PDB file of C-alpha atoms in Angstrom:
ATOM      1  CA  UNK A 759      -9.784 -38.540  10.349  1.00 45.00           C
ATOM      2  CA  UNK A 760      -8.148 -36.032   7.865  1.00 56.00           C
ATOM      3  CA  UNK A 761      -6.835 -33.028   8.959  1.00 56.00           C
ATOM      4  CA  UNK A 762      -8.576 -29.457   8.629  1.00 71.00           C
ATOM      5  CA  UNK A 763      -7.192 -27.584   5.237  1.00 83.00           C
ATOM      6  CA  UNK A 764      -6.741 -23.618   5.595  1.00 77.00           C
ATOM      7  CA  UNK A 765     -10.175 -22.912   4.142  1.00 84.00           C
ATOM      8  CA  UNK A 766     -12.451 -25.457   6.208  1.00 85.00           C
ATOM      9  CA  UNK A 767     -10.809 -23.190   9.397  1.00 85.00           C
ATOM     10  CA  UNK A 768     -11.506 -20.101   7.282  1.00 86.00           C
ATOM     11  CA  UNK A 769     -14.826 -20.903   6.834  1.00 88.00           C
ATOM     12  CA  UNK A 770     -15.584 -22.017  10.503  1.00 91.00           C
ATOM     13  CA  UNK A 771     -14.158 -18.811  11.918  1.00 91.00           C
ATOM     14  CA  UNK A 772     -16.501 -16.933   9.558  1.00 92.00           C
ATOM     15  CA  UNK A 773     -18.875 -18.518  10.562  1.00 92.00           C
ATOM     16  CA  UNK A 774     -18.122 -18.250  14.309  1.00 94.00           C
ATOM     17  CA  UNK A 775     -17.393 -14.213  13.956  1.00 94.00           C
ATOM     18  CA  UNK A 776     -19.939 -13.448  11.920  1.00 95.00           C
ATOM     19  CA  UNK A 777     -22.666 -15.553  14.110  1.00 95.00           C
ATOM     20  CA  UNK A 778     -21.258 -13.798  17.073  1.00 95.00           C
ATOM     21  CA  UNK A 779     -21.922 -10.356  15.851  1.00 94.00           C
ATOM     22  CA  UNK A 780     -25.149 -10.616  14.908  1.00 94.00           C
ATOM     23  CA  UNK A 781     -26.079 -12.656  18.013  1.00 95.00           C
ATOM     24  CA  UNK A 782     -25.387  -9.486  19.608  1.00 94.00           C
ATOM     25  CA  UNK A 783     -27.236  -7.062  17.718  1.00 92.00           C
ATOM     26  CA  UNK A 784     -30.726  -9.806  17.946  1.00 93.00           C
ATOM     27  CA  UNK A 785     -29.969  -9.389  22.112  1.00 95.00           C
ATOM     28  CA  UNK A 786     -29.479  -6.082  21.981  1.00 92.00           C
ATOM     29  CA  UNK A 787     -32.851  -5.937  19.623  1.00 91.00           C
ATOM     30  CA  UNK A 788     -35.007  -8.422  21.690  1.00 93.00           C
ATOM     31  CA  UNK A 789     -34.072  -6.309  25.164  1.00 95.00           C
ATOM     32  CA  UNK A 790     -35.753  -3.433  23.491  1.00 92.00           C
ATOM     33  CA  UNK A 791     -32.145  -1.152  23.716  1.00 92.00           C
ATOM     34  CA  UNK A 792     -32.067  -0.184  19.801  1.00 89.00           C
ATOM     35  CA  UNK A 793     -35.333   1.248  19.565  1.00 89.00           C
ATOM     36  CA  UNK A 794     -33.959   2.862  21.816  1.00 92.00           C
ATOM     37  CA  UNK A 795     -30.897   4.026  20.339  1.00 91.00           C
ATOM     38  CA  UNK A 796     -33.232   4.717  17.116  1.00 90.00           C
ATOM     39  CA  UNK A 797     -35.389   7.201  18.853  1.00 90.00           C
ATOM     40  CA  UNK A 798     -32.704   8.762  20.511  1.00 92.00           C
ATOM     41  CA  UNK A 799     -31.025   9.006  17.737  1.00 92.00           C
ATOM     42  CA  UNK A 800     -33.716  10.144  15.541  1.00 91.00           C
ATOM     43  CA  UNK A 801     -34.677  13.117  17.825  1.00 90.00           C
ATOM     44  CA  UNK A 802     -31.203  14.346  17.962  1.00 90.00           C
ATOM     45  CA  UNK A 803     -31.271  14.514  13.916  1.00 89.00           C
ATOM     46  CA  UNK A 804     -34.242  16.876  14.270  1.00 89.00           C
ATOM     47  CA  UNK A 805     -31.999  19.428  15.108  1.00 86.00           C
ATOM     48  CA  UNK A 806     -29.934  21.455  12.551  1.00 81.00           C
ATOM     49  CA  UNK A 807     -27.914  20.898  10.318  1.00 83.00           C
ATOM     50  CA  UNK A 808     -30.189  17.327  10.083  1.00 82.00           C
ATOM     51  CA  UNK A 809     -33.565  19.076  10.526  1.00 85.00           C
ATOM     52  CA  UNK A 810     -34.883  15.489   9.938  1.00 88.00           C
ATOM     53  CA  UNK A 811     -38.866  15.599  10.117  1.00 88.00           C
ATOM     54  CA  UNK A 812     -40.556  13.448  12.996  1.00 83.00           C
ATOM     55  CA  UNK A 813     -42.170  10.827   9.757  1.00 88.00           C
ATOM     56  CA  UNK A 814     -39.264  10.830   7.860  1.00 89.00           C
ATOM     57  CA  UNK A 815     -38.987   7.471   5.881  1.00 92.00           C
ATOM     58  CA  UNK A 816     -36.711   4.836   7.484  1.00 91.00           C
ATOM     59  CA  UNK A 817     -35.510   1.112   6.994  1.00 85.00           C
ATOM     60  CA  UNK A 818     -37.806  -1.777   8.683  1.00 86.00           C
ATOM     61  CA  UNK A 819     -35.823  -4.040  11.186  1.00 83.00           C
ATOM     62  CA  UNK A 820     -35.839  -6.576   9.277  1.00 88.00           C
ATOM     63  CA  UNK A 821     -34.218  -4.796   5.987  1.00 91.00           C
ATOM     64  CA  UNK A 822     -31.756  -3.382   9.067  1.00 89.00           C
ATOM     65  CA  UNK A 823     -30.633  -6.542   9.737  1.00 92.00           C
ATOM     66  CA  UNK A 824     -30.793  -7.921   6.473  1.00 94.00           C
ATOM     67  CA  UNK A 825     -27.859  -4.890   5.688  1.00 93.00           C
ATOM     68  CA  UNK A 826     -26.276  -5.514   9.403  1.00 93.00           C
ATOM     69  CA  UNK A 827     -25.808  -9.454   8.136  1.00 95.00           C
ATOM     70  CA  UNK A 828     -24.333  -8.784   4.660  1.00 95.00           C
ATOM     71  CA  UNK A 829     -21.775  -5.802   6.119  1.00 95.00           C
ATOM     72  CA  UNK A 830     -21.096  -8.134   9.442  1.00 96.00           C
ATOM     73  CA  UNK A 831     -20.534 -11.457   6.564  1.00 95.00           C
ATOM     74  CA  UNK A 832     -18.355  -9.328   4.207  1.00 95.00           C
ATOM     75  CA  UNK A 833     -16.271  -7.288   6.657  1.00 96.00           C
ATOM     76  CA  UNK A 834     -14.985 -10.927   8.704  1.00 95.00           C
ATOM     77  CA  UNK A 835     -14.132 -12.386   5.412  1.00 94.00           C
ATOM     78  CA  UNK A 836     -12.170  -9.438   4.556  1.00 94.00           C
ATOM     79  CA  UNK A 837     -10.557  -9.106   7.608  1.00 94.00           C
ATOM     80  CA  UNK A 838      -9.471 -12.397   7.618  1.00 92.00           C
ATOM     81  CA  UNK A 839      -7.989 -12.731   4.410  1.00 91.00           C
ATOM     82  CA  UNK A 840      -5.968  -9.781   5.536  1.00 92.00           C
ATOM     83  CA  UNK A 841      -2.796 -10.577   6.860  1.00 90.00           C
ATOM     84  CA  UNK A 842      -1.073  -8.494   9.644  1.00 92.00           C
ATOM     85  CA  UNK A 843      -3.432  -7.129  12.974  1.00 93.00           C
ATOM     86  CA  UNK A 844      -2.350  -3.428  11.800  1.00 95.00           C
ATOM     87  CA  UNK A 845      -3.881  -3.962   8.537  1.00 96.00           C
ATOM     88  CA  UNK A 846      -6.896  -5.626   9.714  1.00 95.00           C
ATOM     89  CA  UNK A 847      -7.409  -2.736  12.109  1.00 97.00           C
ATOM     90  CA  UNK A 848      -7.120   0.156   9.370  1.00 97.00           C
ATOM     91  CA  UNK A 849      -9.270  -1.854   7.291  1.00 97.00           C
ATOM     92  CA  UNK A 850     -11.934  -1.813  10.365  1.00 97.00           C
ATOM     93  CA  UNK A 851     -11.657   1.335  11.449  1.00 97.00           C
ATOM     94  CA  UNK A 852     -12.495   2.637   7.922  1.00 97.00           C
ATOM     95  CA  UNK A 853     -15.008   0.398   7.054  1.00 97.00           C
ATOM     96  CA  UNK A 854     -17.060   1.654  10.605  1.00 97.00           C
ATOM     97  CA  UNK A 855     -16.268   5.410   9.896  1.00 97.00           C
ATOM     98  CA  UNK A 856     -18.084   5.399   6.231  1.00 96.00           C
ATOM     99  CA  UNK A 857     -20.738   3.062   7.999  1.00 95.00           C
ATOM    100  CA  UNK A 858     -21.124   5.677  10.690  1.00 95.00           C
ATOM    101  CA  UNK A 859     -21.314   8.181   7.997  1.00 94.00           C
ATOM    102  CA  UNK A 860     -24.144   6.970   6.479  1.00 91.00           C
ATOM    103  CA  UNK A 861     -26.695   8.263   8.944  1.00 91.00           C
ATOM    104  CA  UNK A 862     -25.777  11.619   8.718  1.00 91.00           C
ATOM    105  CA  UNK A 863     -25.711  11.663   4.952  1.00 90.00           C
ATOM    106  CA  UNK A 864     -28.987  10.066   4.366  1.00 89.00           C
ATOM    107  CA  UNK A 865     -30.734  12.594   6.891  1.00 88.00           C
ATOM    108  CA  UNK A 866     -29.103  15.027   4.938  1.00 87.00           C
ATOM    109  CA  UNK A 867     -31.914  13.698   2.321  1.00 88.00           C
ATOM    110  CA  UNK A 868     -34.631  13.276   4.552  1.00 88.00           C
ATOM    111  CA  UNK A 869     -34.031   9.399   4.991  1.00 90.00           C
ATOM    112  CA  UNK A 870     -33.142   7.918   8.289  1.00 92.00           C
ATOM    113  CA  UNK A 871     -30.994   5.259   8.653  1.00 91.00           C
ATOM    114  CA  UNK A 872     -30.051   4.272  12.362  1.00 91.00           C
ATOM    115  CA  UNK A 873     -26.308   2.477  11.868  1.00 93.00           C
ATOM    116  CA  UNK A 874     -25.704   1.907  15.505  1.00 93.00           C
ATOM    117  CA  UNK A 875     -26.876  -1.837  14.850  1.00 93.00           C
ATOM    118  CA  UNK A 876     -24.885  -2.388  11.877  1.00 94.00           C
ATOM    119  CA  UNK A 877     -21.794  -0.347  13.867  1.00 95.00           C
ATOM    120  CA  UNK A 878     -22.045  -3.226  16.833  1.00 95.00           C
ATOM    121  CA  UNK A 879     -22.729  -6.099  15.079  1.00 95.00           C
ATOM    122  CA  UNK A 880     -19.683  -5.422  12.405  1.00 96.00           C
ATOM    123  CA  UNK A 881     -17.438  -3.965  15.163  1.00 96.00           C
ATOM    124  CA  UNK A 882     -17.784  -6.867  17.410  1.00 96.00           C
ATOM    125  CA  UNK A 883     -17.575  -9.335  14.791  1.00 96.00           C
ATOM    126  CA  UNK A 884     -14.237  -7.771  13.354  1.00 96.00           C
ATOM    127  CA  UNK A 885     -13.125  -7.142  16.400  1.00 96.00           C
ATOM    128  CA  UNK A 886     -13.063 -10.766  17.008  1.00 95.00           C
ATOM    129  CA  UNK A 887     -11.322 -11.090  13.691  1.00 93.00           C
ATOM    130  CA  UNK A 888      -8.450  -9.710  14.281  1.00 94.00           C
ATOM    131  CA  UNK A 889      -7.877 -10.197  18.301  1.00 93.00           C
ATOM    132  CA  UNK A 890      -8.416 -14.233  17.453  1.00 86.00           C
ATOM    133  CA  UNK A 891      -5.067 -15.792  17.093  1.00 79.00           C
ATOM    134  CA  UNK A 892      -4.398 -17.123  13.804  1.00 72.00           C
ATOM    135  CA  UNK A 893      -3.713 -20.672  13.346  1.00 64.00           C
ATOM    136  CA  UNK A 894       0.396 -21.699  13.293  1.00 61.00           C
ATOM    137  CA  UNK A 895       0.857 -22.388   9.395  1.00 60.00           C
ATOM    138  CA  UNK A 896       2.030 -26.059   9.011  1.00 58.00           C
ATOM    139  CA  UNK A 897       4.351 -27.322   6.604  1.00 57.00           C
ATOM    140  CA  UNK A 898       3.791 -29.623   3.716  1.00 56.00           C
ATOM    141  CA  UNK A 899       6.545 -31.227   4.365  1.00 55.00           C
ATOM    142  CA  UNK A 900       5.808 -32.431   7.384  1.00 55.00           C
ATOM    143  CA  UNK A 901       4.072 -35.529   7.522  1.00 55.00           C
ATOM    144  CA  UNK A 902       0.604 -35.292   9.705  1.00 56.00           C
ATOM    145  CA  UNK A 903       1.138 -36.394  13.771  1.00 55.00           C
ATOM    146  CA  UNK A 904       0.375 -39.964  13.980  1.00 58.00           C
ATOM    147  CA  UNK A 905      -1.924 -40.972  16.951  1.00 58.00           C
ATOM    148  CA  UNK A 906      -1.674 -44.293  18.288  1.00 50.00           C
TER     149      UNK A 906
END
C-alpha cells in the first residue's frame, strides 16, 4: 500500500476540521440554542447606537450556513498552510474579530446578520487547526519502512 503524500493528509485534515466545525454549529442549531442566540441578540441591537427595527431583514438558516461552511472551509485551509502555531493564531484571531464585526456593521444599515454561528463553527474548526499536531516531515531520502 503506498504511503500518504503531504496533500492526501492535507486534504483529510480539512476535511476532518472543517466537518467538525460545522457538526457543531447543526447541534447547536437542531437543540434550538441559536435561535436563541439570534433573538437575544437581535433584541439587544434594538437599542442605540443599533436601533435595529423588530422586522428588519435578515439571512435564512440555510444562506447562514451556506456562509458558516465557506468561512469554516476557507479559514482551515488557510490555517493549515500556515506554518508556525503563533501565526496560525494571529491569522484566527483576526479572521473572528472582522467576522464578529460584521453584525454590528450591517445593523448599522438596518440588516441583521447573527455571526455567533459562523464565530463557533470557524473558531472550533481553527481551533482544531492549529492545536492538532502536525505530521513529522519525512525525508526523501529515506527509503519507506518495510513491513514484513
Amino acid at each position: 500500500m503506498p504511503a500518504k503524500t503531504h496533500q492526501d493528509i492535507l486534504l483529510m485534515r480539512w476535511a476532518l476540521f472543517s466537518v467538525a466545525g460545522l457538526i457543531l454549529i447543526v447541534a447547536l442549531y437542531s437543540l434550538g440554542i441559536t435561535p436563541v442566540w439570534a433573538r437575544g441578540l437581535k433584541e439587544a441591537m434594538a437599542s442605540a447606537p443599533f436601533l435595529l427595527p423588530a422586522d428588519a431583514p435578515s439571512l435564512s438558516p440555510g444562506t447562514g450556513f451556506l456562509l458558516c461552511m465557506a468561512l469554516t472551509l476557507t479559514l482551515v485551509y488557510d490555517l493549515l498552510l500556515i506554518r508556525g502555531t503563533l501565526r496560525k493564531t494571529a491569522v484566527l484571531a483576526a479572521f473572528l474579530l472582522l467576522l464578529a464585526c460584521f453584525t454590528p456593521a450591517l445593523g448599522l444599515w438596518g440588516f441583521f446578520f447573527n455571526a455567533v454561528p459562523c464565530l463557533l463553527s470557524a473558531g472550533g474548526a481553527g481551533a482544531l487547526a492549529i492545536l492538532w499536531p502536525p505530521s513529522p516531515p519525512r525525508h526523501h531520502s529515506e527509503p519507506p519502512p518495510a513491513h514484513e
